[in-house]
Coordinates of C-alpha atoms and ligand atoms in Angstrom, one line a residue:
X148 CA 70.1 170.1 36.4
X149 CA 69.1 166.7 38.8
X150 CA 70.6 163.9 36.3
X151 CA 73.6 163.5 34.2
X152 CA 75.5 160.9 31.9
X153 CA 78.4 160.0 30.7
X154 CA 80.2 157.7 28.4
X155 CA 83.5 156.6 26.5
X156 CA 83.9 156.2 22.9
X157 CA 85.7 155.6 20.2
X158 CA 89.1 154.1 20.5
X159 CA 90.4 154.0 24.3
X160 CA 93.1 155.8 26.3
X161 CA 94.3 155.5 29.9
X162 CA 92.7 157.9 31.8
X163 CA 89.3 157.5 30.9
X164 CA 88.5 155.8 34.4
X165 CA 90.1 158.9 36.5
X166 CA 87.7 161.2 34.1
X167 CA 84.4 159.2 34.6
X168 CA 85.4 159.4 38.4
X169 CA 85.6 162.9 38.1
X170 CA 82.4 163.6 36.6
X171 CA 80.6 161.2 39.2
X172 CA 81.9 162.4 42.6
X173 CA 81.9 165.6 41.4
X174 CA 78.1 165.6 40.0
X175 CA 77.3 163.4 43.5
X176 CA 78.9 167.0 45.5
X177 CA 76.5 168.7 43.9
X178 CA 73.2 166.0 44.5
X179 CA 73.2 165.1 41.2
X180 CA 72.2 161.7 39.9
X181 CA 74.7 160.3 37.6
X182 CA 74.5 157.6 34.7
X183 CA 77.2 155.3 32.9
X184 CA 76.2 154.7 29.6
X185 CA 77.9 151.2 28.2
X186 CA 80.0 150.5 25.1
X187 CA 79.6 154.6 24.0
X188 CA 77.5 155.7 20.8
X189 CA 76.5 151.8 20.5
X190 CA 75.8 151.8 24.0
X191 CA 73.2 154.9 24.0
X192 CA 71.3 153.5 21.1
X193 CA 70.6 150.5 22.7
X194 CA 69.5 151.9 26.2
X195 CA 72.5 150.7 28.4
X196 CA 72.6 152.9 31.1
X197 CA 73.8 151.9 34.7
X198 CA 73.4 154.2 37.5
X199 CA 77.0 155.5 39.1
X200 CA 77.5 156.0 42.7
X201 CA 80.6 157.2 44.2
X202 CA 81.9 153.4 45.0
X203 CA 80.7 152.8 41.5
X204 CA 84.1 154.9 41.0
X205 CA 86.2 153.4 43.8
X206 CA 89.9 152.4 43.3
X207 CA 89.1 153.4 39.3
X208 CA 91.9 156.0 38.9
X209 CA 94.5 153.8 38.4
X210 CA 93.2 151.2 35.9
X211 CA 93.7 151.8 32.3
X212 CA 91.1 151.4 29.3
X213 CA 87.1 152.2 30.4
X214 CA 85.0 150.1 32.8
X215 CA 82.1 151.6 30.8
X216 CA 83.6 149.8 27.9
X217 CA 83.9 151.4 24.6
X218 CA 82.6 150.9 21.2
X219 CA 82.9 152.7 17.6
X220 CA 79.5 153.3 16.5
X221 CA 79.2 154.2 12.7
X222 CA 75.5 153.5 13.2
X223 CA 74.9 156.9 14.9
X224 CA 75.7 158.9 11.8
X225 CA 72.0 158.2 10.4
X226 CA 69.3 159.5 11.8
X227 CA 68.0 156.8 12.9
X228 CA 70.1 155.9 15.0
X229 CA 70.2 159.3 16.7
X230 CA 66.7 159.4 17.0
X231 CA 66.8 156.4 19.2
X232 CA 69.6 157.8 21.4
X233 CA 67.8 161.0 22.2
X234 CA 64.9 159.4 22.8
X235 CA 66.9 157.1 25.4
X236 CA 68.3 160.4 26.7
X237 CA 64.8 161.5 27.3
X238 CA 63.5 158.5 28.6
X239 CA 65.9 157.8 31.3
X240 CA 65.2 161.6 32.2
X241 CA 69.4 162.8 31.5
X242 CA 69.8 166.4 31.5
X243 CA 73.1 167.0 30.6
X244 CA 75.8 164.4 28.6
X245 CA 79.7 164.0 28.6
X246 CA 81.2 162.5 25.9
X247 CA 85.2 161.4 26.3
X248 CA 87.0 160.0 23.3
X249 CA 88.3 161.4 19.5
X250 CA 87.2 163.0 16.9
X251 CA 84.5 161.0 16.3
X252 CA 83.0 161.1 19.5
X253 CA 83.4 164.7 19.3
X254 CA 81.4 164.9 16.1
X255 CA 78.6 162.8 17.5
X256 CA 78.5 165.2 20.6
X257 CA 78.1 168.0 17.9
X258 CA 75.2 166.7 16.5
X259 CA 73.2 165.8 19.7
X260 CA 74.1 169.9 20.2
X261 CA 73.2 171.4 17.1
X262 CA 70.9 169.1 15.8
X263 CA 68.8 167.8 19.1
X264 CA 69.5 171.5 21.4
X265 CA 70.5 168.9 24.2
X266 CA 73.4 169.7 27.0
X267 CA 76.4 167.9 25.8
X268 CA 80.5 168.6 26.8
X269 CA 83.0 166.9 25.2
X270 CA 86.6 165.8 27.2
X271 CA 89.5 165.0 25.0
X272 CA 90.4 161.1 24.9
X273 CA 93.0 159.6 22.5
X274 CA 96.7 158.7 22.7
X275 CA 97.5 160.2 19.6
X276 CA 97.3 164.0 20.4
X277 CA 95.6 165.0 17.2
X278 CA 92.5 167.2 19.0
X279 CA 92.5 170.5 17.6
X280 CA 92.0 173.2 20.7
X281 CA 93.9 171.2 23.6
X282 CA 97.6 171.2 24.3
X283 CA 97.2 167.5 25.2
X284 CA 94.4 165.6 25.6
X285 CA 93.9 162.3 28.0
X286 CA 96.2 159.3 27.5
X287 CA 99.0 160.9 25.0
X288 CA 101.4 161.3 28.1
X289 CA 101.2 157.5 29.2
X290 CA 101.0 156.5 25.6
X291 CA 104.6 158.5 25.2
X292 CA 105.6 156.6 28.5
X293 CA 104.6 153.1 27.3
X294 CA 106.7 154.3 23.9
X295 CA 109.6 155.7 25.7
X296 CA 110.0 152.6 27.6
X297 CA 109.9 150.2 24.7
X298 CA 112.3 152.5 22.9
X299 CA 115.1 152.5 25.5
X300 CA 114.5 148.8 25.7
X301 CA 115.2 148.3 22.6
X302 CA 118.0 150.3 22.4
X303 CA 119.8 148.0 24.7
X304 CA 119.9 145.0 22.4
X305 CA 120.3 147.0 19.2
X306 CA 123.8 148.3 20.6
X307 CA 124.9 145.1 21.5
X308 CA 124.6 144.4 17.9
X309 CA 125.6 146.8 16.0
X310 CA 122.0 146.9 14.5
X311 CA 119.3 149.6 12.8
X312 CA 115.7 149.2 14.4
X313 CA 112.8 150.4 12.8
X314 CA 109.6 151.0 15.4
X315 CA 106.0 151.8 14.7
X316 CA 103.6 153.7 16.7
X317 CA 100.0 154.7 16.6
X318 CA 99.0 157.7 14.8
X319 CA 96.6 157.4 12.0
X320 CA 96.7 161.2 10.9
X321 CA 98.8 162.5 13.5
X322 CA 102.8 162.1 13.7
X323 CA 102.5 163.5 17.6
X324 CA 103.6 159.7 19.3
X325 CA 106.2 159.9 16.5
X326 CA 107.7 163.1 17.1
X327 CA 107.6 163.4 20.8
X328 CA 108.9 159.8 21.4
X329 CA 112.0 160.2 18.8
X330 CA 113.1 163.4 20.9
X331 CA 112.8 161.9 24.0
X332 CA 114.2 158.3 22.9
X333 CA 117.1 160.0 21.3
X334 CA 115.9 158.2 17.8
X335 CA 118.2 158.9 14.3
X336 CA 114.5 159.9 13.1
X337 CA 110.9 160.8 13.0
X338 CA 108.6 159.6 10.1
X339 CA 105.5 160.8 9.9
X340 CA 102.5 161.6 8.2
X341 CA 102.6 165.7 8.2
X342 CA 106.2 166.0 6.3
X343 CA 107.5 163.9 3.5
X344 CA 110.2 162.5 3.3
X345 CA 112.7 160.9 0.9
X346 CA 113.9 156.8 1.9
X347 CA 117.3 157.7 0.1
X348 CA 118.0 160.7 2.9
X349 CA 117.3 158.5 5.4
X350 CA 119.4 156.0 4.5
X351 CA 122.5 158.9 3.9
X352 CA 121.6 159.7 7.2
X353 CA 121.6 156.2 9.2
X354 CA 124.7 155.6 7.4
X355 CA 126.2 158.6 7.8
X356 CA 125.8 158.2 11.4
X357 CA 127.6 154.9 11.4
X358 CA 130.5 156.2 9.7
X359 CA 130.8 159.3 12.8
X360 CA 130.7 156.1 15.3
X361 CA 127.3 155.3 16.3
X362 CA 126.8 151.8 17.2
X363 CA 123.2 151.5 16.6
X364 CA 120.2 153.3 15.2
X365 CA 116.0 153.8 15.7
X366 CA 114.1 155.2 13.7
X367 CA 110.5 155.7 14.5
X368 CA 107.4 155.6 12.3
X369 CA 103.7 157.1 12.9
X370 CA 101.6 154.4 11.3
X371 CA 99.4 157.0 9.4
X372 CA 102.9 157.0 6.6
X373 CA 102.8 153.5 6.6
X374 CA 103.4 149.9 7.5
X375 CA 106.9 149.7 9.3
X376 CA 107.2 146.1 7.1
X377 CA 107.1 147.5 3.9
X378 CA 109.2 150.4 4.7
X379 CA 111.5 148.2 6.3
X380 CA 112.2 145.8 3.1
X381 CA 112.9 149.0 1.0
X382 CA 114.8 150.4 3.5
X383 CA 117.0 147.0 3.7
X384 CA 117.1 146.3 -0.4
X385 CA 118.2 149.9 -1.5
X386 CA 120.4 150.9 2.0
X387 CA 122.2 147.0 2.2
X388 CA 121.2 146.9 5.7
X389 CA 119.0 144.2 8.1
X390 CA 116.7 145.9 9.4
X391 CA 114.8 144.5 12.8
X392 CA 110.9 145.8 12.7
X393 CA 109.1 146.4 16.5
X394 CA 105.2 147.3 15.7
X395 CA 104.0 148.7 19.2
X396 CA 100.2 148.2 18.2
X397 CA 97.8 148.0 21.3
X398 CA 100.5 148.0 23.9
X399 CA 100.0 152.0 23.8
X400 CA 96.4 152.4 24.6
X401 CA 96.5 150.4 27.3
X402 CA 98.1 150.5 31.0
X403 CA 97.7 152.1 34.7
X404 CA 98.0 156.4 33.6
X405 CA 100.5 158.5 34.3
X406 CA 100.1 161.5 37.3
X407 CA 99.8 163.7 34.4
X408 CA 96.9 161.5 32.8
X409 CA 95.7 161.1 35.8
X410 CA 95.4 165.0 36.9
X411 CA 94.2 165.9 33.6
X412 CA 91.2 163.2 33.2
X413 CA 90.5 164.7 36.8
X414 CA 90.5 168.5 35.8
X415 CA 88.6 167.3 32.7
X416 CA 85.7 166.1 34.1
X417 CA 85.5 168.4 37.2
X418 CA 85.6 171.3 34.6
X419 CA 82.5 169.2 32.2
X420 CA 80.2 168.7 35.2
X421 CA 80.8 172.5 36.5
X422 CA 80.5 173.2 32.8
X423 CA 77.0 171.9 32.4
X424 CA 75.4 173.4 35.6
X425 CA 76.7 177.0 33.8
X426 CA 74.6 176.0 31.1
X427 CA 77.5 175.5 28.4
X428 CA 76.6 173.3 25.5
X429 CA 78.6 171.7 22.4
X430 CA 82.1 172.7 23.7
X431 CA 85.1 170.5 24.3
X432 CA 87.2 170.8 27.9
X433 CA 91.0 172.0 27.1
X434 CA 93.9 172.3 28.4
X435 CA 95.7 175.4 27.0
X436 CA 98.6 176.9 28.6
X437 CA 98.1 174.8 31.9
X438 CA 94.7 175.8 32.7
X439 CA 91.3 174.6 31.5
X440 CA 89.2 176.4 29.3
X441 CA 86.5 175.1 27.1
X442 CA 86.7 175.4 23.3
X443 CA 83.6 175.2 20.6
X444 CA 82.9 171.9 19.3
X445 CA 82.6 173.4 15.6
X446 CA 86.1 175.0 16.2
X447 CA 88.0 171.9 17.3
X448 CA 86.4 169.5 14.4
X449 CA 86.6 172.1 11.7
X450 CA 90.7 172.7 12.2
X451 CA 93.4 170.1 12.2
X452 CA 96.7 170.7 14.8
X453 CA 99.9 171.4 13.3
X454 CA 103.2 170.4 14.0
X455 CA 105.1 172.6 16.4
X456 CA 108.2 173.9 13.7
X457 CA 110.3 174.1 16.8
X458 CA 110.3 170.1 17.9
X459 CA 111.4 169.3 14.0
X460 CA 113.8 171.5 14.2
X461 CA 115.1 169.7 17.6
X462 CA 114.4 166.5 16.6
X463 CA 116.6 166.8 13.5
X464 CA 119.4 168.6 15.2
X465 CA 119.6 166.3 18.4
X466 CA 119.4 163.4 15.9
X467 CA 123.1 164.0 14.9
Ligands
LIG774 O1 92.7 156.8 17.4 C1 93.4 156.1 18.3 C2 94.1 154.9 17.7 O2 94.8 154.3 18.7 C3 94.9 155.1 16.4 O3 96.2 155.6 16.7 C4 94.9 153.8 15.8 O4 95.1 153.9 14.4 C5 93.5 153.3 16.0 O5 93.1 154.0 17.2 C6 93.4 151.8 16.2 O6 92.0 151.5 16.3 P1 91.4 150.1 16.7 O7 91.7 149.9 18.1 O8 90.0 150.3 16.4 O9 92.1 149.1 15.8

């Protein structure tokens, strides 16, 4: 194999950079050309490829978001639209392709496998640590940093005044963000979308905790249950109580990655490029029990991650 690419897609993360660097200098070790491929799915169908060289990749591992850019790409789901990518592929004489990003991207690097028989990894990229087959994937540690930060910051003022604070976080399907920063925050609770929940407990709860002395209270919400505004003015109306809402929004995909972020994008793509020269197609890079293996495509889209028991069960009792 003489000629790789690689691209971002979908929705960003921090880390991205360190894993297209990874890919590059490693593919450059072993005299291979390497490709960029702009703005993702979008980008392939439309023939924007850039060759990489190892400056292209200089003083890259500590900038958040994707220099390649990145684009959602409904477009590639028809055929035509994937006949035009693979004929770009072809064209531009790639051998092999890395895909980072989400589910998505994952999906459209399963049909350029099963469909088109062409070399393709996928790497893990998305904040909200909903990727079936990895323990984590690329950006969900600095995403639970950014968090983490804005929770204890708020914290501060809510104490000073007595007050209950409700903050949302990403996590469209996935109440990971949710979860892991209301343990680590110290939060009175988690919402989120994989266990319902009754507004009348919470309330008991917050108030409850009032009564044992507590002079202030966070609760954190995934988005995929909601928008924190609406829960908020129940919340207020039935419970008496004045809420302040935070919505964290974009703050959480962006910013310079963590070591962790940073080691994994790196083990990522060292492990894809290795990955293709051994001839593996359609499987994802994963971190599982600290080292890297690689996981079927099919497996990781066809199964949804569950919430580790455990961490509910600490979340609630800590809570107290
Ligand atoms: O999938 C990652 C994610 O950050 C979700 O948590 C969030 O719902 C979504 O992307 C936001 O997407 P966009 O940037 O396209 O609005």
């Amino acid at each position: 194999m003489k000629r790789i690419a690689v691209m971002t897609s979908g929705g960003d993360c921090p880390g991205m950079n360190a894993a297209i660097r990874s890919v590059v200098r490693t593919a450059l070790n072993y005299e291979m050309e390497v490709y960029g491929i702009e703005q993702g799915y979008s980008g392939l169908m439309e023939d924007q490829f850039i060759k990489l060289e190892s400056r292209s990749v200089a003083n890259m591992i500590q900038r958040g978001g994707t220099f390649l850019r990145s684009a959602r790409a409904p477009e590639f789901k028809e055929e035509e639209g994937q006949l035009k990518a693979m004929e770009n592929l072809k064209n531009q004489g790639i051998e092999g392709l890395i895909v980072i990003g989400g589910d998505g991207s994952l999906a459209g690097a399963k049909v350029i496998h099963d469909k088109y028989h062409f070399p393709v990894i996928g790497i893990p990229g998305s904040i909200d640590n909903d990727i079936y087959g990895t323990d984590m994937s690329i950006g969900v540690d600095t995403a639970l940093n950014t968090i983490l930060w804005c929770i204890d910051t708020i914290n501060d003022t809510a104490s000073s005044h007595d007050r209950t604070f409700i903050i949302e976080v990403m996590g469209r399907n996935c109440g990971y963000l949710a979860l892991m920063s209301a343990i680590s925050g110290g939060a009175e609770a988690a919402l989120i979308p994989e266990v319902p929940f009754k507004i009348e407990n919470i309330i008991k709860k917050i108030k409850e905790r009032y009564e044992e002395g507590k002079t202030r209270s966070v609760i954190i919400l995934a988005e995929g249950v909601g928008s924190a505004g609406d829960f908020g003015k129940t919340f207020d109306m039935i419970g008496g109580f004045e809420t302040r809402i935070t919505v964290l929004g974009h703050i959480q995909r962006g910013g310079s990655p963590t070591h962790f972020d940073r080691i994994l994008a790196t083990r990522m793509g060292a492990s894809a490029v290795d990955s293709l020269l051994n001839g593996e197609s359609g499987v994802m890079t994963a971190l599982q029990e600290r080292k890297i293996e690689l996981v079927p495509l099919g497996e990781v889209l066809n199964n949804k991650r569950k919430m580790d028991k455990k961490l509910l069960e600490i979340a609630e009792v800590l809570s107290k």
